[in-house]
Amino acid sequence: MKWFLLQILTLGAIGILMAVLELNEGNRIVSSSANWTPANNIYITFFIVTVVLSCFYLIFLFEAKKNNNIFKRPFWNVMPKITISVGVLSIILFLVGGTVGPIMSWVEQWRSLLYVFLIYFLFLIFLFIFSIEHKKQRNNNRINKTILTSYIWTIVLFFAIFFVL
């Protein structure tokens, strides 16, 4: 029960972070030479993504500490295929919903939907990397190492995306 409560608190921390970002949205406008534009500070964005991924790491770590955790179930053998399928379907639905569907009007009314989409896609990426690592390390029974390795690979992936490209 203790680990479940810590997982709930970690989810609450993600919610609080997103609420603080939404409350602070008025401070994101800076003056440029041409006109007013939103500030796109890559370091703050990378920091926010890292904090959210760290929360996912903690949630998975707390799950691993439970006696009957979800990582012992047999569906992890097909989880990479499931996450790829769900991810591709989600991207298609997001793009179609954004271009011809109502997502853009929903985001205009409720900007916090962008944070929900961000968290959802970050979770899918973390889950995909974790499922690959878990499938590779299945026989070792070192789930904590698998979670840490997945976390590091996900951070490295986003580091490459944000700073190298």
PDB file of C-alpha atoms in Angstrom:
ATOM      1  CA  MET A   1       0.000   0.000   0.000  1.00  0.00           C
ATOM      2  CA  LYS A   2       2.925   2.324   0.748  1.00  0.00           C
ATOM      3  CA  TRP A   3       4.295   1.981  -2.794  1.00  0.00           C
ATOM      4  CA  PHE A   4       0.884   2.640  -4.323  1.00  0.00           C
ATOM      5  CA  LEU A   5       0.549   5.850  -2.306  1.00  0.00           C
ATOM      6  CA  LEU A   6       4.000   6.950  -3.451  1.00  0.00           C
ATOM      7  CA  GLN A   7       2.949   6.287  -7.040  1.00  0.00           C
ATOM      8  CA  ILE A   8      -0.157   8.431  -6.540  1.00  0.00           C
ATOM      9  CA  LEU A   9       1.960  11.204  -5.007  1.00  0.00           C
ATOM     10  CA  THR A  10       4.304  11.057  -7.992  1.00  0.00           C
ATOM     11  CA  LEU A  11       1.360  11.398 -10.370  1.00  0.00           C
ATOM     12  CA  GLY A  12       0.226  14.326  -8.243  1.00  0.00           C
ATOM     13  CA  ALA A  13       3.673  15.892  -8.646  1.00  0.00           C
ATOM     14  CA  ILE A  14       3.284  15.693 -12.417  1.00  0.00           C
ATOM     15  CA  GLY A  15      -0.124  17.350 -12.101  1.00  0.00           C
ATOM     16  CA  ILE A  16       1.281  20.090  -9.886  1.00  0.00           C
ATOM     17  CA  LEU A  17       4.124  20.711 -12.343  1.00  0.00           C
ATOM     18  CA  MET A  18       1.659  21.055 -15.209  1.00  0.00           C
ATOM     19  CA  ALA A  19      -0.572  23.350 -13.121  1.00  0.00           C
ATOM     20  CA  VAL A  20       2.420  25.573 -12.312  1.00  0.00           C
ATOM     21  CA  LEU A  21       3.313  25.695 -15.998  1.00  0.00           C
ATOM     22  CA  GLU A  22      -0.231  26.701 -16.862  1.00  0.00           C
ATOM     23  CA  LEU A  23      -0.338  29.369 -14.163  1.00  0.00           C
ATOM     24  CA  ASN A  24       2.998  30.705 -15.353  1.00  0.00           C
ATOM     25  CA  GLU A  25       1.924  30.939 -18.996  1.00  0.00           C
ATOM     26  CA  GLY A  26       1.627  34.718 -18.846  1.00  0.00           C
ATOM     27  CA  ASN A  27       5.361  35.034 -18.281  1.00  0.00           C
ATOM     28  CA  ARG A  28       6.266  33.118 -21.445  1.00  0.00           C
ATOM     29  CA  ILE A  29       5.842  36.083 -23.782  1.00  0.00           C
ATOM     30  CA  VAL A  30       9.017  38.009 -24.579  1.00  0.00           C
ATOM     31  CA  SER A  31       9.711  40.844 -26.937  1.00  0.00           C
ATOM     32  CA  SER A  32      11.536  40.041 -30.163  1.00  0.00           C
ATOM     33  CA  SER A  33      12.799  42.371 -32.826  1.00  0.00           C
ATOM     34  CA  ALA A  34       9.746  41.867 -35.039  1.00  0.00           C
ATOM     35  CA  ASN A  35       6.842  41.364 -32.644  1.00  0.00           C
ATOM     36  CA  TRP A  36       5.700  39.468 -29.568  1.00  0.00           C
ATOM     37  CA  THR A  37       6.461  35.769 -29.741  1.00  0.00           C
ATOM     38  CA  PRO A  38       6.293  32.939 -27.262  1.00  0.00           C
ATOM     39  CA  ALA A  39       9.609  32.201 -25.568  1.00  0.00           C
ATOM     40  CA  ASN A  40      10.965  28.826 -26.599  1.00  0.00           C
ATOM     41  CA  ASN A  41      13.771  28.217 -24.150  1.00  0.00           C
ATOM     42  CA  ILE A  42      15.155  24.809 -25.000  1.00  0.00           C
ATOM     43  CA  TYR A  43      16.732  24.366 -21.550  1.00  0.00           C
ATOM     44  CA  ILE A  44      13.459  24.873 -19.699  1.00  0.00           C
ATOM     45  CA  THR A  45      11.687  22.503 -22.064  1.00  0.00           C
ATOM     46  CA  PHE A  46      14.384  19.865 -21.580  1.00  0.00           C
ATOM     47  CA  PHE A  47      14.184  20.362 -17.813  1.00  0.00           C
ATOM     48  CA  ILE A  48      10.399  19.853 -17.825  1.00  0.00           C
ATOM     49  CA  VAL A  49      10.691  16.725 -19.971  1.00  0.00           C
ATOM     50  CA  THR A  50      13.408  15.412 -17.631  1.00  0.00           C
ATOM     51  CA  VAL A  51      11.253  16.011 -14.557  1.00  0.00           C
ATOM     52  CA  VAL A  52       8.289  14.219 -16.129  1.00  0.00           C
ATOM     53  CA  LEU A  53      10.506  11.302 -17.171  1.00  0.00           C
ATOM     54  CA  SER A  54      11.964  11.207 -13.656  1.00  0.00           C
ATOM     55  CA  CYS A  55       8.443  10.881 -12.297  1.00  0.00           C
ATOM     56  CA  PHE A  56       7.822   7.962 -14.657  1.00  0.00           C
ATOM     57  CA  TYR A  57      11.073   6.423 -13.420  1.00  0.00           C
ATOM     58  CA  LEU A  58       9.872   6.748  -9.829  1.00  0.00           C
ATOM     59  CA  ILE A  59       6.463   5.272 -10.635  1.00  0.00           C
ATOM     60  CA  PHE A  60       8.088   2.254 -12.272  1.00  0.00           C
ATOM     61  CA  LEU A  61      10.586   1.926  -9.422  1.00  0.00           C
ATOM     62  CA  PHE A  62       7.806   1.974  -6.822  1.00  0.00           C
ATOM     63  CA  GLU A  63       5.947  -0.642  -8.858  1.00  0.00           C
ATOM     64  CA  ALA A  64       9.033  -2.865  -8.871  1.00  0.00           C
ATOM     65  CA  LYS A  65       9.194  -2.722  -5.070  1.00  0.00           C
ATOM     66  CA  LYS A  66       5.736  -4.258  -4.714  1.00  0.00           C
ATOM     67  CA  ASN A  67       5.533  -7.970  -3.943  1.00  0.00           C
ATOM     68  CA  ASN A  68       3.259  -8.862  -6.843  1.00  0.00           C
ATOM     69  CA  ASN A  69       4.311  -6.260  -9.389  1.00  0.00           C
ATOM     70  CA  ILE A  70       3.131  -5.945 -12.960  1.00  0.00           C
ATOM     71  CA  PHE A  71       6.607  -6.602 -14.375  1.00  0.00           C
ATOM     72  CA  LYS A  72       6.319 -10.329 -13.664  1.00  0.00           C
ATOM     73  CA  ARG A  73       3.386 -10.763 -16.040  1.00  0.00           C
ATOM     74  CA  PRO A  74       3.883 -12.537 -19.382  1.00  0.00           C
ATOM     75  CA  PHE A  75       2.492  -9.750 -21.594  1.00  0.00           C
ATOM     76  CA  TRP A  76       5.858  -7.951 -21.431  1.00  0.00           C
ATOM     77  CA  ASN A  77       7.095 -10.245 -24.200  1.00  0.00           C
ATOM     78  CA  VAL A  78       4.777  -8.523 -26.690  1.00  0.00           C
ATOM     79  CA  MET A  79       4.784  -5.073 -25.060  1.00  0.00           C
ATOM     80  CA  PRO A  80       7.214  -3.513 -27.609  1.00  0.00           C
ATOM     81  CA  LYS A  81       4.774  -4.414 -30.400  1.00  0.00           C
ATOM     82  CA  ILE A  82       1.830  -3.130 -28.377  1.00  0.00           C
ATOM     83  CA  THR A  83       3.504   0.211 -27.599  1.00  0.00           C
ATOM     84  CA  ILE A  84       4.540   0.688 -31.233  1.00  0.00           C
ATOM     85  CA  SER A  85       0.994  -0.051 -32.390  1.00  0.00           C
ATOM     86  CA  VAL A  86      -0.564   2.256 -29.814  1.00  0.00           C
ATOM     87  CA  GLY A  87       2.037   4.945 -30.543  1.00  0.00           C
ATOM     88  CA  VAL A  88       1.539   4.897 -34.304  1.00  0.00           C
ATOM     89  CA  LEU A  89      -2.244   4.888 -33.895  1.00  0.00           C
ATOM     90  CA  SER A  90      -2.008   7.767 -31.400  1.00  0.00           C
ATOM     91  CA  ILE A  91       0.178   9.837 -33.718  1.00  0.00           C
ATOM     92  CA  ILE A  92      -2.181   9.250 -36.633  1.00  0.00           C
ATOM     93  CA  LEU A  93      -5.231  10.170 -34.539  1.00  0.00           C
ATOM     94  CA  PHE A  94      -3.452  13.227 -33.126  1.00  0.00           C
ATOM     95  CA  LEU A  95      -2.441  14.481 -36.569  1.00  0.00           C
ATOM     96  CA  VAL A  96      -5.836  13.816 -38.115  1.00  0.00           C
ATOM     97  CA  GLY A  97      -7.605  15.297 -35.094  1.00  0.00           C
ATOM     98  CA  GLY A  98      -5.373  18.356 -35.261  1.00  0.00           C
ATOM     99  CA  THR A  99      -5.794  18.999 -38.969  1.00  0.00           C
ATOM    100  CA  VAL A 100      -9.407  18.101 -39.719  1.00  0.00           C
ATOM    101  CA  GLY A 101     -10.755  17.255 -36.284  1.00  0.00           C
ATOM    102  CA  PRO A 102     -11.664  19.198 -33.189  1.00  0.00           C
ATOM    103  CA  ILE A 103      -8.343  18.928 -31.325  1.00  0.00           C
ATOM    104  CA  MET A 104      -7.140  22.423 -32.295  1.00  0.00           C
ATOM    105  CA  SER A 105     -10.346  24.055 -31.087  1.00  0.00           C
ATOM    106  CA  TRP A 106     -10.200  21.991 -27.881  1.00  0.00           C
ATOM    107  CA  VAL A 107      -6.609  23.119 -27.279  1.00  0.00           C
ATOM    108  CA  GLU A 108      -7.640  26.742 -27.820  1.00  0.00           C
ATOM    109  CA  GLN A 109     -10.298  26.356 -25.123  1.00  0.00           C
ATOM    110  CA  TRP A 110      -8.290  24.130 -22.745  1.00  0.00           C
ATOM    111  CA  ARG A 111      -4.579  24.684 -23.196  1.00  0.00           C
ATOM    112  CA  SER A 112      -3.838  22.084 -20.557  1.00  0.00           C
ATOM    113  CA  LEU A 113      -4.688  19.425 -23.159  1.00  0.00           C
ATOM    114  CA  LEU A 114      -1.252  20.084 -24.643  1.00  0.00           C
ATOM    115  CA  TYR A 115       0.285  18.984 -21.350  1.00  0.00           C
ATOM    116  CA  VAL A 116      -1.861  15.859 -21.340  1.00  0.00           C
ATOM    117  CA  PHE A 117      -0.687  15.016 -24.863  1.00  0.00           C
ATOM    118  CA  LEU A 118       2.935  15.717 -23.897  1.00  0.00           C
ATOM    119  CA  ILE A 119       2.738  13.446 -20.855  1.00  0.00           C
ATOM    120  CA  TYR A 120       0.960  10.741 -22.836  1.00  0.00           C
ATOM    121  CA  PHE A 121       3.555  10.653 -25.611  1.00  0.00           C
ATOM    122  CA  LEU A 122       6.458  10.838 -23.140  1.00  0.00           C
ATOM    123  CA  PHE A 123       4.955   7.901 -21.281  1.00  0.00           C
ATOM    124  CA  LEU A 124       4.602   5.908 -24.498  1.00  0.00           C
ATOM    125  CA  ILE A 125       8.244   6.531 -25.378  1.00  0.00           C
ATOM    126  CA  PHE A 126       9.416   5.602 -21.879  1.00  0.00           C
ATOM    127  CA  LEU A 127       7.216   2.495 -21.893  1.00  0.00           C
ATOM    128  CA  PHE A 128       8.544   1.440 -25.292  1.00  0.00           C
ATOM    129  CA  ILE A 129      12.177   1.764 -24.216  1.00  0.00           C
ATOM    130  CA  PHE A 130      11.420   0.019 -20.938  1.00  0.00           C
ATOM    131  CA  SER A 131       9.628  -2.846 -22.673  1.00  0.00           C
ATOM    132  CA  ILE A 132      12.596  -3.429 -24.970  1.00  0.00           C
ATOM    133  CA  GLU A 133      15.017  -3.373 -22.029  1.00  0.00           C
ATOM    134  CA  HIS A 134      12.743  -5.598 -19.968  1.00  0.00           C
ATOM    135  CA  LYS A 135      12.501  -8.118 -22.771  1.00  0.00           C
ATOM    136  CA  LYS A 136      16.306  -8.154 -23.100  1.00  0.00           C
ATOM    137  CA  GLN A 137      16.883  -8.475 -19.335  1.00  0.00           C
ATOM    138  CA  ARG A 138      13.972 -10.861 -18.683  1.00  0.00           C
ATOM    139  CA  ASN A 139      16.157 -13.663 -17.320  1.00  0.00           C
ATOM    140  CA  ASN A 140      18.299 -11.500 -15.032  1.00  0.00           C
ATOM    141  CA  ASN A 141      15.554 -10.613 -12.506  1.00  0.00           C
ATOM    142  CA  ARG A 142      17.156  -7.197 -11.995  1.00  0.00           C
ATOM    143  CA  ILE A 143      14.165  -5.026 -12.657  1.00  0.00           C
ATOM    144  CA  ASN A 144      15.629  -1.972 -10.880  1.00  0.00           C
ATOM    145  CA  LYS A 145      18.587  -1.987 -13.263  1.00  0.00           C
ATOM    146  CA  THR A 146      16.222  -2.340 -16.215  1.00  0.00           C
ATOM    147  CA  ILE A 147      14.196   0.652 -15.033  1.00  0.00           C
ATOM    148  CA  LEU A 148      17.334   2.752 -14.553  1.00  0.00           C
ATOM    149  CA  THR A 149      18.698   1.753 -17.959  1.00  0.00           C
ATOM    150  CA  SER A 150      15.398   2.683 -19.599  1.00  0.00           C
ATOM    151  CA  TYR A 151      15.388   6.025 -17.832  1.00  0.00           C
ATOM    152  CA  ILE A 152      18.938   6.801 -18.929  1.00  0.00           C
ATOM    153  CA  TRP A 153      18.269   5.794 -22.544  1.00  0.00           C
ATOM    154  CA  THR A 154      15.130   7.924 -22.643  1.00  0.00           C
ATOM    155  CA  ILE A 155      16.999  10.948 -21.273  1.00  0.00           C
ATOM    156  CA  VAL A 156      19.819  10.377 -23.778  1.00  0.00           C
ATOM    157  CA  LEU A 157      17.257  10.169 -26.585  1.00  0.00           C
ATOM    158  CA  PHE A 158      15.694  13.487 -25.606  1.00  0.00           C
ATOM    159  CA  PHE A 159      19.114  15.026 -25.028  1.00  0.00           C
ATOM    160  CA  ALA A 160      19.995  14.124 -28.621  1.00  0.00           C
ATOM    161  CA  ILE A 161      16.701  15.479 -29.900  1.00  0.00           C
ATOM    162  CA  PHE A 162      16.926  18.758 -27.990  1.00  0.00           C
ATOM    163  CA  PHE A 163      20.602  19.597 -28.218  1.00  0.00           C
ATOM    164  CA  VAL A 164      22.122  17.766 -31.162  1.00  0.00           C
ATOM    165  CA  LEU A 165      19.463  18.112 -33.831  1.00  0.00           C
TER     166      LEU A 165
END
